[in-house]
Short mmCIF file of C-alpha atoms in Angstrom, two decimals:
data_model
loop_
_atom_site.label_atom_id
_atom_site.label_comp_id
_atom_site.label_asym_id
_atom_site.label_seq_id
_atom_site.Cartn_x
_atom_site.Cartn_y
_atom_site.Cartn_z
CA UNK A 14 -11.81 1.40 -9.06
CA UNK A 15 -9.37 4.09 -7.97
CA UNK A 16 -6.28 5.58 -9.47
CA UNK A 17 -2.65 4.97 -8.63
CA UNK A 18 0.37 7.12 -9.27
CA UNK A 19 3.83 7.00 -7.94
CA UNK A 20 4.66 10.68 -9.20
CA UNK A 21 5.70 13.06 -6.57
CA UNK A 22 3.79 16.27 -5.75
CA UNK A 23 4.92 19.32 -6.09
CA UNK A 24 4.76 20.81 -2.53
CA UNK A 25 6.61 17.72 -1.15
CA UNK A 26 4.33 16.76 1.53
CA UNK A 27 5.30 13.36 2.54
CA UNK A 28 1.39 12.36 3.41
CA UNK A 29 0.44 13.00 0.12
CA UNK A 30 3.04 11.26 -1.86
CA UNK A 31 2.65 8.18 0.62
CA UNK A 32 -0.92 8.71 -0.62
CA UNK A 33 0.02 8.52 -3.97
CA UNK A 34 0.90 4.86 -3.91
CA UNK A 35 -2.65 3.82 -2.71
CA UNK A 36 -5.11 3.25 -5.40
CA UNK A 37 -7.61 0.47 -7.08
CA UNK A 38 -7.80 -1.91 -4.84
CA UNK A 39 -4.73 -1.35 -2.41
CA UNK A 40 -4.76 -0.53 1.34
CA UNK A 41 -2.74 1.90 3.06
CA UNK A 42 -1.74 0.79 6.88
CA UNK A 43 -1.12 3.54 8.65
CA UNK A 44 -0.74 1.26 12.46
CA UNK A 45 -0.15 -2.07 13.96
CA UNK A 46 -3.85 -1.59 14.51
CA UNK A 47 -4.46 -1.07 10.95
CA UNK A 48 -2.00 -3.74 10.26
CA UNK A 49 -4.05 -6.56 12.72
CA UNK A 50 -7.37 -5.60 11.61
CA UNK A 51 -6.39 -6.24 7.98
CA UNK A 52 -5.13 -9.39 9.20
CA UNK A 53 -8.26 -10.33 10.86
CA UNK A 54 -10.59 -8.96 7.75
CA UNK A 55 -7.88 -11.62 5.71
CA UNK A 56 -8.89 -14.26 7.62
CA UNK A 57 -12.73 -14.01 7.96
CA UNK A 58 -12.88 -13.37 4.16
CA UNK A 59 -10.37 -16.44 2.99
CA UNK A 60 -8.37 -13.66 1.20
CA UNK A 61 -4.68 -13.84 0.72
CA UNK A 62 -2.54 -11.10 1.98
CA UNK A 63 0.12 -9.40 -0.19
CA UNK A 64 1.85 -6.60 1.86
CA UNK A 65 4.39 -4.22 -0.14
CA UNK A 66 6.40 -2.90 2.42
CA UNK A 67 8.07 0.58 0.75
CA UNK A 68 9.08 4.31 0.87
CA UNK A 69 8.07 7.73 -1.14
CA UNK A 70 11.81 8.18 -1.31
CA UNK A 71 12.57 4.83 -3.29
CA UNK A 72 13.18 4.92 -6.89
CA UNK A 73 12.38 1.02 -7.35
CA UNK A 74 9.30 1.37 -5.30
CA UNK A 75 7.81 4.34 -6.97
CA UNK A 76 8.15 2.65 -10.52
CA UNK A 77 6.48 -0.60 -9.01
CA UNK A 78 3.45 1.42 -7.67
CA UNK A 79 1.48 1.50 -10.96
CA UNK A 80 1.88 -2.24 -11.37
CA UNK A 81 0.50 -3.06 -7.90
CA UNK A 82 -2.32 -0.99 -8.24
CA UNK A 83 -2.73 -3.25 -11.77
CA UNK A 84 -2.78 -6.16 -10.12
CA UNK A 85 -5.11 -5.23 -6.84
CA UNK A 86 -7.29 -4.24 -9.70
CA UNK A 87 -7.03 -7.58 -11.82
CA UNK A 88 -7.24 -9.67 -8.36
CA UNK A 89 -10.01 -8.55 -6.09
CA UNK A 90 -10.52 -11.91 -4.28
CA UNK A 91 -6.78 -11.12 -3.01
CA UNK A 92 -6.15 -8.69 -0.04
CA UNK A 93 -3.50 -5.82 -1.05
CA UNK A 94 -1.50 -3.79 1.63
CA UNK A 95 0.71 -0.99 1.59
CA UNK A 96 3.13 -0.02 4.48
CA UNK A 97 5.30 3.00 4.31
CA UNK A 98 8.29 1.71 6.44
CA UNK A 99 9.25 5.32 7.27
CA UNK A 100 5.88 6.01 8.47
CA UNK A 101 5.08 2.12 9.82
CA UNK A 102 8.76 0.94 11.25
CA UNK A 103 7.19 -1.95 13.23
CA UNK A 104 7.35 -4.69 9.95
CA UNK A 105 10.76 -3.76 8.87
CA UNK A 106 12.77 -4.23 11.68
#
């Protein structure tokens, strides 16, 4: 399983703090195409989606990263998501 942090970087690059919050068994959507395919993969495999919709720049988000990695880890038969709603605007509006 992979690693997940919710520390930021030290050159600031926004794509790899965004980065940062992926990890075990969470998946970063980057597009509504991203976003519908998930979906779809959901479906076909009878998973459950949990999305975390979130931002590098939130506080309460970057302390909750670690325990969502956790519990994609603990819960493989479940379908994790992560959507940066700076990068991905289209769920949060």
């Amino acid at each position: 399983m992979g690693h997940c942090f919710s520390k930021d970087k030290s050159d600031g690059s926004d794509s790899e703090q965004a980065v940062e919050f992926v990890g075990g068994n969470v998946h970063r959507v980057t597009s509504k195409e991203d976003w519908d395919q998930k979906l779809s993969e959901a479906k076909r495999d009878g998973k459950i989606v949990i999305a975390n919709f979130s931002a590098t720049w939130c506080g309460p988000c970057r302390m909750l990263a670690p325990f969502y990695c956790e519990l994609s880890e603990k819960h493989p038969s479940l379908m994790f998501l992560l959507i940066d709603v700076d990068e991905l605007t289209m769920g949060s509006k």
